PDB file of C-alpha atoms in Angstrom:
ATOM      1  CA  MET M   1       0.363   0.242   0.523  1.00  0.00           C
ATOM      2  CA  THR M   2       2.765   2.801   1.526  1.00  0.00           C
ATOM      3  CA  LYS M   3       4.552   1.774  -3.098  1.00  0.00           C
ATOM      4  CA  GLU M   4       1.068   2.004  -4.319  1.00  0.00           C
ATOM      5  CA  LEU M   5       1.119   5.760  -2.131  1.00  0.00           C
ATOM      6  CA  LEU M   6       4.429   6.369  -3.262  1.00  0.00           C
ATOM      7  CA  ILE M   7       3.776   5.921  -6.337  1.00  0.00           C
ATOM      8  CA  ASP M   8       0.544   8.220  -6.860  1.00  0.00           C
ATOM      9  CA  TYR M   9       2.533  10.755  -5.236  1.00  0.00           C
ATOM     10  CA  ILE M  10       5.103  10.442  -8.023  1.00  0.00           C
ATOM     11  CA  ILE M  11       3.027  10.731 -11.019  1.00  0.00           C
ATOM     12  CA  SER M  12       1.312  13.912  -8.951  1.00  0.00           C
ATOM     13  CA  LEU M  13       3.632  15.457  -8.674  1.00  0.00           C
ATOM     14  CA  THR M  14       5.567  14.903 -12.506  1.00  0.00           C
ATOM     15  CA  HIS M  15       1.674  15.955 -13.444  1.00  0.00           C
ATOM     16  CA  LEU M  16       2.051  19.082 -11.673  1.00  0.00           C
ATOM     17  CA  TYR M  17       5.680  19.830 -11.711  1.00  0.00           C
ATOM     18  CA  GLY M  18       7.098  19.003 -14.590  1.00  0.00           C
ATOM     19  CA  LEU M  19       9.791  18.431 -13.528  1.00  0.00           C
ATOM     20  CA  VAL M  20       9.955  16.717 -10.062  1.00  0.00           C
ATOM     21  CA  HIS M  21      13.608  15.633  -7.380  1.00  0.00           C
ATOM     22  CA  LYS M  22      13.647  12.081  -5.685  1.00  0.00           C
ATOM     23  CA  ASP M  23      14.715  14.198  -2.377  1.00  0.00           C
ATOM     24  CA  LYS M  24      11.647  16.751  -3.207  1.00  0.00           C
ATOM     25  CA  VAL M  25       9.135  13.857  -2.767  1.00  0.00           C
ATOM     26  CA  LEU M  26      10.615  12.472  -0.539  1.00  0.00           C
ATOM     27  CA  GLU M  27      10.201  15.907   1.631  1.00  0.00           C
ATOM     28  CA  ILE M  28       6.266  15.900   0.365  1.00  0.00           C
ATOM     29  CA  TYR M  29       5.111  12.356   0.958  1.00  0.00           C
ATOM     30  CA  ASN M  30       6.189  12.618   4.231  1.00  0.00           C
ATOM     31  CA  LEU M  31       5.126  15.561   5.180  1.00  0.00           C
ATOM     32  CA  GLN M  32       1.567  14.807   4.865  1.00  0.00           C
ATOM     33  CA  ASN M  33       1.658  10.770   5.085  1.00  0.00           C
ATOM     34  CA  GLU M  34       1.674   8.875   9.321  1.00  0.00           C
ATOM     35  CA  ASN M  35       3.694   6.137   7.325  1.00  0.00           C
ATOM     36  CA  LYS M  36       6.897   7.567   7.240  1.00  0.00           C
ATOM     37  CA  VAL M  37       8.903   6.587   4.461  1.00  0.00           C
ATOM     38  CA  ASP M  38      12.925   6.636   3.393  1.00  0.00           C
ATOM     39  CA  GLU M  39      15.633   7.327   0.852  1.00  0.00           C
ATOM     40  CA  GLN M  40      15.602   3.984  -0.259  1.00  0.00           C
ATOM     41  CA  ALA M  41      11.619   3.157  -0.875  1.00  0.00           C
ATOM     42  CA  ILE M  42      11.818   6.357  -3.647  1.00  0.00           C
ATOM     43  CA  ILE M  43      15.657   4.631  -5.081  1.00  0.00           C
ATOM     44  CA  ASP M  44      14.222   1.249  -5.675  1.00  0.00           C
ATOM     45  CA  ILE M  45      11.544   2.190  -6.772  1.00  0.00           C
ATOM     46  CA  MET M  46      13.580   4.232 -10.025  1.00  0.00           C
ATOM     47  CA  LYS M  47      15.039   0.816 -10.062  1.00  0.00           C
ATOM     48  CA  GLU M  48      12.046  -1.405 -10.634  1.00  0.00           C
ATOM     49  CA  ASP M  49      10.911   1.839 -13.081  1.00  0.00           C
ATOM     50  CA  PRO M  50       7.686  -0.076 -12.898  1.00  0.00           C
ATOM     51  CA  GLN M  51       5.047   1.036 -15.992  1.00  0.00           C
ATOM     52  CA  GLU M  52       2.400   2.950 -13.970  1.00  0.00           C
ATOM     53  CA  LEU M  53       4.650   5.408 -14.514  1.00  0.00           C
ATOM     54  CA  LYS M  54       5.071   5.298 -18.940  1.00  0.00           C
ATOM     55  CA  ASP M  55       2.216   5.491 -18.439  1.00  0.00           C
ATOM     56  CA  ASN M  56       1.002   7.874 -16.978  1.00  0.00           C
ATOM     57  CA  TYR M  57       3.829   9.867 -19.655  1.00  0.00           C
ATOM     58  CA  ILE M  58       7.266  10.354 -17.076  1.00  0.00           C
ATOM     59  CA  GLU M  59      10.706   9.024 -17.663  1.00  0.00           C
ATOM     60  CA  ILE M  60      13.332   8.577 -15.035  1.00  0.00           C
ATOM     61  CA  TYR M  61      16.706  11.268 -15.387  1.00  0.00           C
ATOM     62  CA  LYS M  62      19.441  11.680 -13.536  1.00  0.00           C
ATOM     63  CA  ASP M  63      17.790  12.197  -9.723  1.00  0.00           C
ATOM     64  CA  TYR M  64      14.344  13.657 -12.004  1.00  0.00           C
ATOM     65  CA  PHE M  65      11.147  11.798 -12.434  1.00  0.00           C
ATOM     66  CA  VAL M  66      10.224  14.106 -15.928  1.00  0.00           C
ATOM     67  CA  ASN M  67       7.246  14.249 -17.223  1.00  0.00           C
ATOM     68  CA  ASP M  68       8.553  13.047 -21.034  1.00  0.00           C
ATOM     69  CA  SER M  69       7.874  15.496 -22.631  1.00  0.00           C
ATOM     70  CA  ILE M  70       9.689  17.625 -21.131  1.00  0.00           C
ATOM     71  CA  LEU M  71      13.219  14.960 -22.867  1.00  0.00           C
ATOM     72  CA  GLU M  72      11.355  15.243 -26.457  1.00  0.00           C
ATOM     73  CA  PHE M  73      10.515  19.066 -26.720  1.00  0.00           C
ATOM     74  CA  ARG M  74      11.743  20.940 -24.090  1.00  0.00           C
ATOM     75  CA  ASP M  75      15.784  22.161 -22.682  1.00  0.00           C
ATOM     76  CA  PHE M  76      15.879  19.805 -19.565  1.00  0.00           C
ATOM     77  CA  ASP M  77      18.536  21.560 -17.493  1.00  0.00           C
ATOM     78  CA  GLU M  78      16.635  25.137 -19.094  1.00  0.00           C
ATOM     79  CA  LEU M  79      13.611  24.697 -17.290  1.00  0.00           C
ATOM     80  CA  LEU M  80      15.711  24.052 -14.064  1.00  0.00           C
ATOM     81  CA  ARG M  81      17.600  26.941 -14.421  1.00  0.00           C
ATOM     82  CA  GLN M  82      13.663  28.800 -13.880  1.00  0.00           C
ATOM     83  CA  LYS M  83      12.692  26.656 -11.308  1.00  0.00           C
ATOM     84  CA  GLU M  84      16.239  27.628  -9.665  1.00  0.00           C
ATOM     85  CA  GLY M  85      15.085  29.484  -6.318  1.00  0.00           C
ATOM     86  CA  LYS M  86      11.625  29.300  -6.839  1.00  0.00           C
ATOM     87  CA  PRO M  87       9.637  28.139  -3.902  1.00  0.00           C
ATOM     88  CA  TYR M  88       7.486  24.790  -4.378  1.00  0.00           C
ATOM     89  CA  TYR M  89       3.133  24.785  -4.716  1.00  0.00           C
ATOM     90  CA  ILE M  90       2.744  22.421  -2.256  1.00  0.00           C
ATOM     91  CA  PRO M  91      -1.922  21.369  -1.882  1.00  0.00           C
ATOM     92  CA  ASP M  92      -2.919  19.561   0.018  1.00  0.00           C
ATOM     93  CA  LYS M  93      -2.746  15.859   0.054  1.00  0.00           C
ATOM     94  CA  GLU M  94      -6.495  15.389  -1.068  1.00  0.00           C
ATOM     95  CA  GLU M  95      -6.346  18.195  -3.451  1.00  0.00           C
ATOM     96  CA  LEU M  96      -2.342  17.435  -4.175  1.00  0.00           C
ATOM     97  CA  LEU M  97      -3.936  13.695  -5.474  1.00  0.00           C
ATOM     98  CA  LYS M  98      -6.324  14.567  -7.829  1.00  0.00           C
ATOM     99  CA  TYR M  99      -3.014  16.385  -9.991  1.00  0.00           C
ATOM    100  CA  LYS M 100      -2.223  11.970 -10.937  1.00  0.00           C
ATOM    101  CA  ASP M 101      -4.353  12.413 -13.897  1.00  0.00           C
ATOM    102  CA  ASP M 102      -2.700  14.705 -15.933  1.00  0.00           C
ATOM    103  CA  THR M 103      -5.666  16.240 -18.337  1.00  0.00           C
ATOM    104  CA  TYR M 104      -6.853  17.495 -14.376  1.00  0.00           C
ATOM    105  CA  PHE M 105      -6.007  20.964 -13.579  1.00  0.00           C
ATOM    106  CA  GLU M 106      -7.490  23.895 -11.041  1.00  0.00           C
ATOM    107  CA  VAL M 107     -10.546  25.392 -12.771  1.00  0.00           C
ATOM    108  CA  ASN M 108     -11.089  29.352 -10.264  1.00  0.00           C
ATOM    109  CA  GLU M 109     -12.422  32.267 -11.157  1.00  0.00           C
ATOM    110  CA  GLN M 110     -10.390  33.459 -13.915  1.00  0.00           C
ATOM    111  CA  TYR M 111     -10.970  30.405 -15.677  1.00  0.00           C
ATOM    112  CA  ASN M 112     -15.242  30.669 -14.940  1.00  0.00           C
ATOM    113  CA  ALA M 113     -15.038  34.455 -16.353  1.00  0.00           C
ATOM    114  CA  LEU M 114     -13.434  33.431 -19.255  1.00  0.00           C
ATOM    115  CA  LYS M 115     -15.906  30.679 -19.642  1.00  0.00           C
ATOM    116  CA  ASP M 116     -19.093  32.047 -19.027  1.00  0.00           C
ATOM    117  CA  TYR M 117     -18.068  35.174 -21.003  1.00  0.00           C
ATOM    118  CA  ILE M 118     -17.353  32.515 -24.296  1.00  0.00           C
ATOM    119  CA  ALA M 119     -20.817  31.166 -23.610  1.00  0.00           C
ATOM    120  CA  LYS M 120     -22.725  33.984 -23.446  1.00  0.00           C
ATOM    121  CA  ASN M 121     -20.721  36.450 -25.376  1.00  0.00           C
ATOM    122  CA  LEU M 122     -20.317  33.892 -28.562  1.00  0.00           C
ATOM    123  CA  MET M 123     -21.702  30.487 -27.806  1.00  0.00           C
ATOM    124  CA  GLU M 124     -25.255  31.613 -27.909  1.00  0.00           C
ATOM    125  CA  GLY M 125     -25.219  29.939 -23.227  1.00  0.00           C
ATOM    126  CA  ASP M 126     -23.217  26.681 -25.188  1.00  0.00           C
ATOM    127  CA  ASP M 127     -21.508  26.118 -21.893  1.00  0.00           C
ATOM    128  CA  HIS M 128     -20.408  22.977 -22.726  1.00  0.00           C
ATOM    129  CA  LYS M 129     -18.365  24.704 -26.062  1.00  0.00           C
ATOM    130  CA  ALA M 130     -17.199  27.158 -24.043  1.00  0.00           C
ATOM    131  CA  GLU M 131     -15.337  25.023 -21.549  1.00  0.00           C
ATOM    132  CA  VAL M 132     -14.437  22.703 -24.776  1.00  0.00           C
ATOM    133  CA  LEU M 133     -12.792  25.834 -25.582  1.00  0.00           C
ATOM    134  CA  CYS M 134     -11.421  26.978 -22.552  1.00  0.00           C
ATOM    135  CA  ASP M 135      -9.621  24.049 -21.906  1.00  0.00           C
ATOM    136  CA  ASP M 136      -8.128  24.388 -25.338  1.00  0.00           C
ATOM    137  CA  ILE M 137      -6.946  28.227 -23.813  1.00  0.00           C
ATOM    138  CA  GLN M 138      -6.499  26.724 -20.454  1.00  0.00           C
ATOM    139  CA  GLY M 139      -3.755  24.081 -21.638  1.00  0.00           C
ATOM    140  CA  ARG M 140      -1.745  27.054 -24.015  1.00  0.00           C
ATOM    141  CA  CYS M 141      -1.814  28.755 -20.825  1.00  0.00           C
ATOM    142  CA  GLN M 142       0.159  26.363 -19.202  1.00  0.00           C
ATOM    143  CA  PHE M 143       2.289  25.281 -21.306  1.00  0.00           C
ATOM    144  CA  GLY M 144       4.173  27.695 -23.696  1.00  0.00           C
ATOM    145  CA  PHE M 145       1.298  30.704 -23.902  1.00  0.00           C
ATOM    146  CA  ALA M 146       1.136  32.786 -26.430  1.00  0.00           C
ATOM    147  CA  ILE M 147      -0.850  35.077 -27.982  1.00  0.00           C
ATOM    148  CA  ASN M 148      -1.367  34.222 -31.735  1.00  0.00           C
ATOM    149  CA  GLU M 149      -1.752  30.494 -30.501  1.00  0.00           C
ATOM    150  CA  ILE M 150      -4.734  32.277 -28.180  1.00  0.00           C
ATOM    151  CA  ILE M 151      -6.335  33.813 -31.579  1.00  0.00           C
ATOM    152  CA  ASP M 152      -5.722  30.254 -33.158  1.00  0.00           C
ATOM    153  CA  ALA M 153      -7.999  28.373 -30.787  1.00  0.00           C
ATOM    154  CA  PHE M 154     -10.896  31.071 -31.867  1.00  0.00           C
ATOM    155  CA  ASN M 155     -10.016  30.549 -35.375  1.00  0.00           C
ATOM    156  CA  GLU M 156     -10.106  26.900 -35.470  1.00  0.00           C
ATOM    157  CA  ARG M 157     -13.761  27.467 -33.962  1.00  0.00           C
ATOM    158  CA  ASN M 158     -15.059  29.968 -36.884  1.00  0.00           C
ATOM    159  CA  ILE M 159     -15.349  32.705 -34.026  1.00  0.00           C
ATOM    160  CA  SER M 160     -15.435  36.003 -35.411  1.00  0.00           C
ATOM    161  CA  PHE M 161     -16.031  38.968 -32.561  1.00  0.00           C
ATOM    162  CA  GLU M 162     -17.928  42.181 -32.991  1.00  0.00           C
ATOM    163  CA  GLY M 163     -15.097  44.414 -33.062  1.00  0.00           C
ATOM    164  CA  GLU M 164     -11.997  45.442 -30.989  1.00  0.00           C
ATOM    165  CA  GLY M 165     -13.080  46.196 -28.188  1.00  0.00           C
ATOM    166  CA  GLN M 166     -14.674  43.535 -28.114  1.00  0.00           C
ATOM    167  CA  LEU M 167     -11.747  41.282 -29.127  1.00  0.00           C
ATOM    168  CA  ASN M 168     -10.079  43.604 -26.214  1.00  0.00           C
ATOM    169  CA  GLU M 169     -12.430  42.227 -23.485  1.00  0.00           C
ATOM    170  CA  VAL M 170     -11.765  38.531 -24.101  1.00  0.00           C
ATOM    171  CA  LEU M 171      -7.913  38.858 -24.643  1.00  0.00           C
ATOM    172  CA  GLN M 172      -8.277  40.465 -20.600  1.00  0.00           C
ATOM    173  CA  LEU M 173      -9.723  37.959 -19.974  1.00  0.00           C
ATOM    174  CA  VAL M 174      -7.798  35.425 -21.368  1.00  0.00           C
ATOM    175  CA  MET M 175      -5.088  36.944 -19.615  1.00  0.00           C
ATOM    176  CA  ASP M 176      -6.046  36.732 -15.958  1.00  0.00           C
ATOM    177  CA  LEU M 177      -6.555  33.980 -16.257  1.00  0.00           C
ATOM    178  CA  LYS M 178      -2.855  32.954 -18.189  1.00  0.00           C
ATOM    179  CA  ASN M 179      -1.684  34.798 -15.179  1.00  0.00           C
ATOM    180  CA  ASN M 180      -3.649  32.590 -12.661  1.00  0.00           C
ATOM    181  CA  THR M 181      -2.793  29.163 -13.706  1.00  0.00           C
ATOM    182  CA  ARG M 182      -1.131  26.934 -11.786  1.00  0.00           C
ATOM    183  CA  ILE M 183       2.756  26.598 -14.638  1.00  0.00           C
ATOM    184  CA  TRP M 184       5.680  23.895 -14.199  1.00  0.00           C
ATOM    185  CA  GLU M 185       8.207  27.022 -14.779  1.00  0.00           C
ATOM    186  CA  ASN M 186       6.865  28.122 -11.141  1.00  0.00           C
ATOM    187  CA  ASN M 187       7.199  24.859  -9.287  1.00  0.00           C
ATOM    188  CA  GLY M 188       3.520  24.663  -9.521  1.00  0.00           C
ATOM    189  CA  HIS M 189       3.187  28.552  -8.409  1.00  0.00           C
ATOM    190  CA  THR M 190       0.898  30.803 -10.553  1.00  0.00           C
ATOM    191  CA  PRO M 191       2.863  33.527 -12.512  1.00  0.00           C
ATOM    192  CA  GLN M 192       0.565  35.641 -10.195  1.00  0.00           C
ATOM    193  CA  GLU M 193       1.151  33.671  -6.564  1.00  0.00           C
ATOM    194  CA  ILE M 194       4.894  33.951  -7.436  1.00  0.00           C
ATOM    195  CA  PHE M 195       4.803  38.465  -7.972  1.00  0.00           C
ATOM    196  CA  GLU M 196       2.869  38.640  -4.728  1.00  0.00           C
ATOM    197  CA  LYS M 197       3.668  36.597  -2.472  1.00  0.00           C
ATOM    198  CA  TYR M 198       7.210  36.766  -3.435  1.00  0.00           C
ATOM    199  CA  GLU M 199       8.305  39.640  -5.481  1.00  0.00           C
ATOM    200  CA  LYS M 200       6.858  42.956  -4.279  1.00  0.00           C
ATOM    201  CA  PRO M 201       7.334  42.966  -1.409  1.00  0.00           C
ATOM    202  CA  HIS M 202      11.088  43.352  -2.407  1.00  0.00           C
ATOM    203  CA  LEU M 203      10.556  45.999  -5.054  1.00  0.00           C
ATOM    204  CA  LYS M 204      11.683  49.448  -3.857  1.00  0.00           C
ATOM    205  CA  PRO M 205       8.211  52.247  -3.189  1.00  0.00           C
ATOM    206  CA  LEU M 206       8.115  55.219  -6.418  1.00  0.00           C
ATOM    207  CA  PRO M 207       9.764  58.475  -3.863  1.00  0.00           C
ATOM    208  CA  GLU M 208       6.794  60.839  -2.041  1.00  0.00           C
ATOM    209  CA  GLU M 209       8.283  63.846  -4.100  1.00  0.00           C
ATOM    210  CA  PRO M 210       8.837  63.725  -7.773  1.00  0.00           C
ATOM    211  CA  PHE M 211      12.475  64.689  -8.826  1.00  0.00           C
ATOM    212  CA  ASN M 212      14.617  67.325  -8.592  1.00  0.00           C
ATOM    213  CA  PHE M 213      17.517  68.392 -10.348  1.00  0.00           C
ATOM    214  CA  GLU M 214      20.091  69.876  -8.198  1.00  0.00           C
ATOM    215  CA  GLU M 215      21.157  73.255 -10.881  1.00  0.00           C
ATOM    216  CA  SER M 216      24.994  72.938  -9.879  1.00  0.00           C
ATOM    217  CA  LYS M 217      27.788  71.572 -11.863  1.00  0.00           C
ATOM    218  CA  ASP M 218      27.463  68.451 -10.532  1.00  0.00           C
ATOM    219  CA  SER M 219      24.420  67.567 -11.973  1.00  0.00           C
ATOM    220  CA  ASN M 220      23.503  63.782 -13.307  1.00  0.00           C
ATOM    221  CA  VAL M 221      21.647  64.637 -16.641  1.00  0.00           C
ATOM    222  CA  ILE M 222      23.025  62.419 -19.463  1.00  0.00           C
ATOM    223  CA  SER M 223      22.680  63.074 -22.418  1.00  0.00           C
ATOM    224  CA  PHE M 224      20.759  59.865 -24.553  1.00  0.00           C
ATOM    225  CA  LYS M 225      23.222  61.463 -27.373  1.00  0.00           C
ATOM    226  CA  THR M 226      26.518  61.372 -26.497  1.00  0.00           C
ATOM    227  CA  GLY M 227      26.387  59.161 -23.353  1.00  0.00           C
ATOM    228  CA  LYS M 228      27.738  61.901 -20.965  1.00  0.00           C
ATOM    229  CA  LYS M 229      27.128  64.077 -18.737  1.00  0.00           C
ATOM    230  CA  ILE M 230      25.354  67.337 -19.186  1.00  0.00           C
ATOM    231  CA  GLY M 231      26.699  70.547 -17.635  1.00  0.00           C
ATOM    232  CA  ARG M 232      24.524  73.764 -17.114  1.00  0.00           C
ATOM    233  CA  ASN M 233      26.873  75.807 -20.057  1.00  0.00           C
ATOM    234  CA  ASP M 234      26.658  72.382 -23.018  1.00  0.00           C
ATOM    235  CA  PRO M 235      24.024  72.189 -25.676  1.00  0.00           C
ATOM    236  CA  CYS M 236      21.088  71.637 -24.395  1.00  0.00           C
ATOM    237  CA  PRO M 237      20.408  67.684 -25.750  1.00  0.00           C
ATOM    238  CA  CYS M 238      16.840  68.600 -26.723  1.00  0.00           C
ATOM    239  CA  GLY M 239      18.700  70.607 -30.933  1.00  0.00           C
ATOM    240  CA  SER M 240      16.842  74.024 -29.481  1.00  0.00           C
ATOM    241  CA  GLY M 241      20.968  75.267 -30.306  1.00  0.00           C
ATOM    242  CA  LYS M 242      20.299  76.970 -25.815  1.00  0.00           C
ATOM    243  CA  LYS M 243      22.030  75.989 -23.361  1.00  0.00           C
ATOM    244  CA  TYR M 244      21.006  73.596 -20.770  1.00  0.00           C
ATOM    245  CA  LYS M 245      20.456  76.204 -17.619  1.00  0.00           C
ATOM    246  CA  LYS M 246      18.243  78.080 -20.040  1.00  0.00           C
ATOM    247  CA  CYS M 247      16.301  75.704 -21.936  1.00  0.00           C
ATOM    248  CA  CYS M 248      15.539  72.211 -20.097  1.00  0.00           C
ATOM    249  CA  LEU M 249      16.715  73.123 -17.744  1.00  0.00           C
ATOM    250  CA  GLU M 250      14.790  75.043 -16.348  1.00  0.00           C
TER     251      GLU M 250
END
């Protein structure tokens, strides 16, 4: 039973993270289960390389469990670099094991907002067709997002927009979904979570008062044309022919 559950964790974590080191599997498994296992249990599974892993598109590469698409179509080392230093999103056990199904994703308010808009405004209230399209868009947000591919998803279904305004409304909803979709590069976090929790707190606040240039020869203004510091009596870089102190410095 323990081995079967451990394999379920390997599959779920690989689907959620794209690739996962054996030590991270061990850490999360022991975090969520009273019946602890040691590293040897993971090593034994890696040596056995059970068919269930292959059936779930998982390969063993070095000390990692890896989605086979990464080894076939993406750069393993580049993805590792993108993930480096980012914390892991670890859902509770019940939610985590849902990822054993490789088609599973977290249906959030942004997904529902896009689906409801498409159903109401582009598909005459057909919720099923709207959901099929949104599933497609969600997948494109999760794996290699590109605006032209989103447009293709609509064109493939012969969906046209009433005008630029409606197109922009849809694209804004798509961007909201993209920013709240869990992706491999963020170790299961969404871009919005990474920004809010781990990047935003480190941003320097804007100054309360606007910056004023000091009227001195030590002014740190740099000319975009010459790349040199501008003195008060130098020609103004705006091209007026006046001295800097009589032109843009005033």
